[in-house]
Amino acid sequence: MTTPLTIPTLSDIKKAHEVIKPYARLTPVLRSEHVNKRTKADVFFKCENFQKVGAFKFRGASNAVLTLSDEEAQKGVATHSSGNHAQALALAAKIKGVPAYVVMPDNAPKVKVEAVKGYGAEITFCESNLESRESTLEKVVARTGAVIIHPYNDPRIVAGQGTAALELLETNPDLDIILTPVGGGGLLSGTVLAAKSIKPKIQVIGAEPEQADDAYKSFKAGKLIPAYSTNTIADGLRTSLGALPFSIIKTHVDDIATVSESSIIEAMRYIWERMNIIIEPSCAVPVAAVFEGKVDVAGKKIGIIITGGNVDLGNLPW
Amino acid sequence: MTTPLTIPTLSDIKKAHEVIKPYARLTPVLRSEHVNKRTKADVFFKCENFQKVGAFKFRGASNAVLTLSDEEAQKGVATHSSGNHAQALALAAKIKGVPAYVVMPDNAPKVKVEAVKGYGAEITFCESNLESRESTLEKVVARTGAVIIHPYNDPRIVAGQGTAALELLETNPDLDIILTPVGGGGLLSGTVLAAKSIKPKIQVIGAEPEQADDAYKSFKAGKLIPAYSTNTIADGLRTSLGALPFSIIKTHVDDIATVSESSIIEAMRYIWERMNIIIEPSCAVPVAAVFEGKVDVAGKKIGIIITGGNVDLGNLPW
């Protein structure tokens, strides 16, 4: 089965919201005086680190799996993922009652690997590059007959990820800017579709590590430039931008900011210490962009989607 | 000025709620499938680690300071505290526009000391025992003329701490049990007054480290037995139970459970990993009591007040 790479509409995102609502959490929006003082802005954190499986990825994966027909889903679902999509797909498959097959890079954080196993998925390890991920996944699918649910290059995933911004704008309709990290682009593209359909004047900005800046380069060049070496602590953002997300991002997103590794770690620790929430390095990236002054936020209302909190506590970067 | 040690009523707690509402956060209630599976219960975490200053202590301190007359407050407020009450009093004094003088034990976590300084309070260090705390505080008050706001042995504090349970029972009226840690007893006594006034059949249970079990011993003996050596990781619970809280606890609380140091650390790490929230060792104590089976929770709806999240990230117990 192949799904045409059509661009989802606000109606698709609203339908996705109805599909996932019984299973996904309505995550809280938190604030911090420390952050507001530091940024001179009013910042609202949509806490997807409290989502099922600890990441927004459950939104897209559950929308994709739960909208499969029983016939389509019977041989299971498969994917490659550095971690959060893997967990999300495993849990969604469990809810649907079908097997899940997951290809993971051999440098994926241990806590993510354990969690995927915990949801009952079968794991196949591969090297940490797109080629190895894709060829390994092909073999798994040839053996099992499972349906591939791509982590981001899929309109059902994009629509599902857009539901976080939908909820954020329901509780905070007066935001001026929404920031998200960008890896494969599923969250950023879903966010910009939802946000600009609801509020055309809102700005939507992506944030990316300097060490994995393929989305930044692609956005500036107007054409897809793949990631090569992506040696960033933000493990969720090591993947290359997908074609479908890019087609949405290049048209609708206002800007993409990049940040250094040290500022990612500093922002991550700051949020842990001041907000008492555990965020993984990937979602410290938009926070770092704001802290570094890469985005002009003074006096504005800023939404940041905190994408996940799956961190190996035995291996912290400080 | 001395305040008579009268026992607050539900009406006092509701009044305190009105006083602090413009300044305190309405903290979220979070859940976790992992915790529910492990405990065979339905557990609701009232997240006071997201309260101002990162702890429930802001509720009591702000009620006490904001209900002082301008005349009473003019020379400032003073207290001794291992950390969270100190921060809370410092912020409440800042809101009121008066000076704050804080006596802290010299083994208080660095992050707490820094935070108290950050709110503009003047710190005087002392040894880590009640005698040194109290004699040092006396000297500070003799010098400054500030009003002492005791961390727990004060009806305004007890009433303020009770507002967390008030909010929890507003959103979750069908709870069977509420658990809180017990150190000085302000939170446990405020919680039991609020909870049993609203819902007489609810059980309220305190949890305490085995290494600082003066509340347990006092509760079983029916008379106040002070803490001597309290060498527990749960720094917020090293203090001795106060006379006012004990008079409430001995009459109304259903039980006090004690837990080992290793189970406190295990519960703390479990909550960090599975819920992506940062909780300090003190609030892992009731979680550990549930995990260890010290409280019979199977099939019940359990509220746990997560008291704070002020941890030194450079000095974690794993």
XYZ file of C-alpha atoms in Angstrom, chain B:
318
model
C 3.904 39.709 67.490
C 2.843 36.159 68.256
C 0.094 34.297 66.471
C -2.037 31.976 68.597
C -1.644 28.369 67.414
C -5.301 27.881 66.568
C -6.297 25.090 64.217
C -7.440 26.432 60.843
C -10.881 25.545 59.490
C -12.013 24.832 55.913
C -13.141 28.450 55.815
C -9.588 29.608 56.658
C -8.209 27.410 53.877
C -10.741 28.827 51.397
C -9.824 32.370 52.493
C -6.133 31.549 52.042
C -6.956 30.326 48.538
C -8.522 33.682 47.671
C -5.482 35.538 49.086
C -2.862 33.566 47.155
C -4.788 32.976 43.897
C -3.490 36.104 42.113
C 0.119 35.027 42.782
C 0.191 31.222 43.016
C -0.137 28.838 40.076
C -3.099 26.530 39.586
C -0.824 23.509 39.158
C -1.715 20.660 36.781
C -2.664 17.120 37.823
C -0.674 14.531 35.852
C -1.084 10.777 35.432
C 1.080 7.914 34.207
C 0.101 4.537 32.754
C 3.408 3.153 34.000
C 2.621 4.160 37.570
C -0.964 2.881 37.337
C 0.234 -0.461 35.983
C 2.892 -0.791 38.669
C 0.551 0.132 41.552
C -2.699 -1.389 40.184
C -4.284 1.923 41.196
C -5.316 5.152 39.485
C -2.810 7.751 40.676
C -3.217 11.526 40.306
C -0.133 13.664 40.880
C -0.830 17.241 41.996
C 2.299 18.862 40.601
C 3.449 21.488 43.082
C 6.904 21.142 41.548
C 5.400 23.542 38.962
C 4.306 25.972 41.704
C 6.079 29.334 42.034
C 9.569 28.761 43.536
C 9.179 25.117 42.484
C 7.370 23.952 45.631
C 4.029 23.975 47.508
C 5.739 26.084 50.188
C 4.824 29.214 48.262
C 1.167 28.628 49.197
C 1.725 28.873 52.958
C 4.412 31.545 52.854
C 2.445 33.840 50.566
C -0.698 33.424 52.698
C 1.262 34.288 55.842
C 3.096 37.292 54.388
C 0.230 38.753 52.366
C -2.147 38.678 55.350
C 0.294 40.680 57.517
C -0.744 44.312 58.001
C 1.635 46.877 56.508
C 2.625 47.817 60.051
C 3.383 44.224 61.050
C 5.416 43.670 57.886
C 7.411 46.900 57.766
C 10.661 45.554 59.307
C 10.553 42.494 57.119
C 10.011 38.765 57.621
C 12.428 36.081 58.803
C 12.601 32.300 58.975
C 14.800 29.232 59.090
C 14.431 26.678 56.306
C 16.401 24.009 54.482
C 15.378 25.620 51.257
C 11.883 25.688 49.783
C 10.203 27.717 52.543
C 13.161 30.096 52.336
C 12.576 30.680 48.625
C 8.844 30.938 49.175
C 9.213 33.512 51.948
C 11.740 35.480 49.913
C 9.360 35.686 46.939
C 6.330 36.472 49.122
C 8.293 39.289 50.809
C 9.288 40.612 47.400
C 5.607 40.675 46.355
C 4.704 42.430 49.611
C 7.638 44.832 49.150
C 9.410 44.110 52.455
C 12.834 42.601 53.310
C 13.306 38.860 53.957
C 15.925 37.345 56.307
C 16.578 33.628 55.962
C 18.549 31.226 58.159
C 19.683 28.163 56.171
C 21.605 25.042 57.249
C 25.085 24.930 55.746
C 24.291 21.631 53.955
C 21.298 23.073 52.052
C 21.406 22.278 48.304
C 23.321 24.925 46.379
C 20.484 25.453 43.918
C 18.179 26.399 46.798
C 20.701 28.803 48.313
C 21.188 30.490 44.927
C 17.440 30.782 44.395
C 16.887 32.421 47.802
C 19.609 34.940 46.971
C 17.961 35.481 43.587
C 14.735 36.614 45.248
C 16.718 39.218 47.150
C 16.687 37.712 50.642
C 19.567 38.061 53.111
C 20.937 34.608 54.122
C 22.582 33.626 57.429
C 24.028 30.093 57.538
C 23.791 27.795 60.571
C 24.446 24.155 61.512
C 22.056 21.466 60.295
C 20.046 20.967 63.478
C 16.971 22.566 64.981
C 18.824 24.150 67.906
C 21.311 25.973 65.696
C 18.540 27.049 63.319
C 16.459 28.522 66.116
C 19.267 30.278 68.010
C 20.594 31.800 64.767
C 17.119 32.974 63.818
C 16.729 34.618 67.245
C 19.892 36.643 66.663
C 18.718 37.729 63.196
C 15.373 38.871 64.575
C 17.039 40.710 67.483
C 19.138 42.615 64.935
C 16.440 43.389 62.354
C 13.103 43.428 64.157
C 11.653 41.206 61.427
C 8.543 39.075 62.017
C 9.234 35.348 62.209
C 7.234 33.276 59.745
C 7.773 29.722 60.935
C 7.947 27.144 58.111
C 5.091 25.019 59.509
C 4.186 25.800 63.115
C 1.818 28.591 62.100
C -1.920 28.389 61.302
C -1.547 30.761 58.319
C 1.059 28.405 56.846
C -1.064 25.319 57.527
C -4.094 26.990 55.901
C -2.019 27.989 52.868
C -0.586 24.486 52.399
C -4.138 23.096 52.583
C -5.034 24.918 49.367
C -3.224 22.291 47.253
C -5.632 19.580 48.477
C -8.528 22.010 47.980
C -7.610 22.359 44.301
C -6.941 18.636 43.929
C -10.390 17.727 45.280
C -12.002 20.326 43.030
C -10.626 18.593 39.926
C -10.665 15.041 41.375
C -13.533 14.770 43.885
C -13.611 10.957 43.768
C -10.207 10.292 45.319
C -10.116 7.522 47.957
C -6.742 8.425 49.498
C -4.438 11.447 49.524
C -0.760 10.959 50.352
C 1.770 13.643 51.241
C 5.275 13.571 52.645
C 5.648 14.739 56.240
C 8.548 16.820 57.536
C 7.456 19.691 59.766
C 3.881 18.675 59.089
C 2.480 21.839 57.503
C 1.439 20.160 54.274
C 0.080 16.981 55.861
C -1.940 18.902 58.465
C -3.294 21.400 55.920
C -4.141 18.563 53.552
C -6.018 16.506 56.141
C -7.996 19.559 57.326
C -9.019 20.448 53.775
C -9.658 16.893 52.590
C -11.649 15.570 55.543
C -13.725 18.766 55.791
C -14.708 18.375 52.142
C -14.961 14.574 52.097
C -15.065 12.958 55.570
C -14.560 9.404 54.242
C -11.330 10.150 52.389
C -8.140 8.657 53.848
C -5.137 10.936 54.357
C -1.774 9.261 54.867
C 1.659 10.748 55.540
C 4.921 9.258 54.270
C 8.318 9.710 55.861
C 11.900 8.432 55.426
C 12.890 5.689 57.898
C 15.965 7.857 58.534
C 13.795 10.779 59.750
C 10.789 9.016 61.259
C 9.862 11.392 64.067
C 6.328 11.909 62.700
C 5.816 8.134 62.505
C 7.075 7.656 66.062
C 5.070 10.614 67.373
C 1.911 9.413 65.607
C 2.248 5.891 67.056
C 3.126 7.173 70.541
C 0.459 9.858 70.578
C 2.991 12.427 71.757
C 5.562 14.601 70.025
C 8.966 12.866 69.748
C 11.615 15.166 68.229
C 13.930 14.120 65.384
C 17.584 13.695 66.322
C 19.923 12.528 63.571
C 18.087 12.799 60.245
C 20.538 11.640 57.651
C 18.116 11.244 54.751
C 18.465 12.248 51.092
C 15.009 13.828 51.460
C 16.407 17.164 52.609
C 12.975 18.776 52.894
C 11.966 16.210 55.543
C 14.964 16.479 57.880
C 13.129 18.940 60.117
C 11.164 17.944 63.246
C 7.375 17.760 63.304
C 5.810 20.951 64.703
C 3.434 21.101 67.679
C 0.549 22.678 65.768
C 0.722 20.278 62.800
C 1.077 17.331 65.194
C -2.055 18.323 67.110
C -3.940 18.088 63.804
C -2.131 15.007 62.464
C -2.591 12.867 65.590
C -6.368 13.426 65.535
C -7.196 13.332 61.815
C -4.523 11.491 59.803
C -5.210 7.793 59.089
C -1.642 6.506 59.040
C 2.022 7.353 58.518
C 4.174 5.051 56.384
C 7.989 4.976 56.370
C 10.328 4.046 53.513
C 14.005 3.253 53.015
C 16.571 5.544 51.390
C 17.080 3.170 48.462
C 13.375 3.051 47.704
C 13.204 6.873 47.800
C 15.969 7.077 45.180
C 14.395 4.334 43.057
C 10.974 6.036 43.138
C 12.529 9.418 42.331
C 14.346 8.086 39.283
C 11.257 6.149 38.161
C 9.133 9.317 38.173
C 11.840 11.283 36.337
C 12.109 8.586 33.669
C 8.473 7.691 33.223
C 6.748 11.027 33.800
C 9.431 13.447 32.586
C 9.011 15.623 35.642
C 11.737 16.599 38.072
C 10.787 15.781 41.638
C 13.029 16.263 44.626
C 13.739 13.329 46.970
C 11.176 14.525 49.552
C 8.263 13.996 47.200
C 9.503 10.613 46.090
C 8.748 9.477 49.650
C 4.954 8.965 49.267
C 5.565 7.489 45.812
C 8.003 5.013 47.375
C 5.434 4.161 50.076
C 2.947 3.209 47.351
C 5.569 1.315 45.299
C 6.755 -0.581 48.383
C 3.198 -1.652 49.231
C 3.244 0.256 52.531
C -0.186 1.651 51.622
C -2.984 -0.532 50.268
C -3.873 1.245 47.032
C -4.995 -1.531 44.647
C -8.140 -0.595 42.730
C -8.331 2.843 44.366
C -8.019 6.441 43.241
C -4.952 7.954 44.869
C -3.884 11.586 45.039
C -0.215 12.301 45.698
C 0.984 15.836 46.296
C 4.277 16.261 44.475
C 5.765 18.827 46.778
C 8.699 20.261 44.883
C 11.375 19.930 42.246
C 14.373 21.835 43.516
C 17.283 19.476 42.905
C 20.983 20.112 42.371
C 21.456 18.653 38.862
C 25.195 18.552 39.395
C 24.768 16.154 42.332
C 22.208 13.462 41.451
C 21.942 10.269 43.528
C 22.563 7.931 40.555
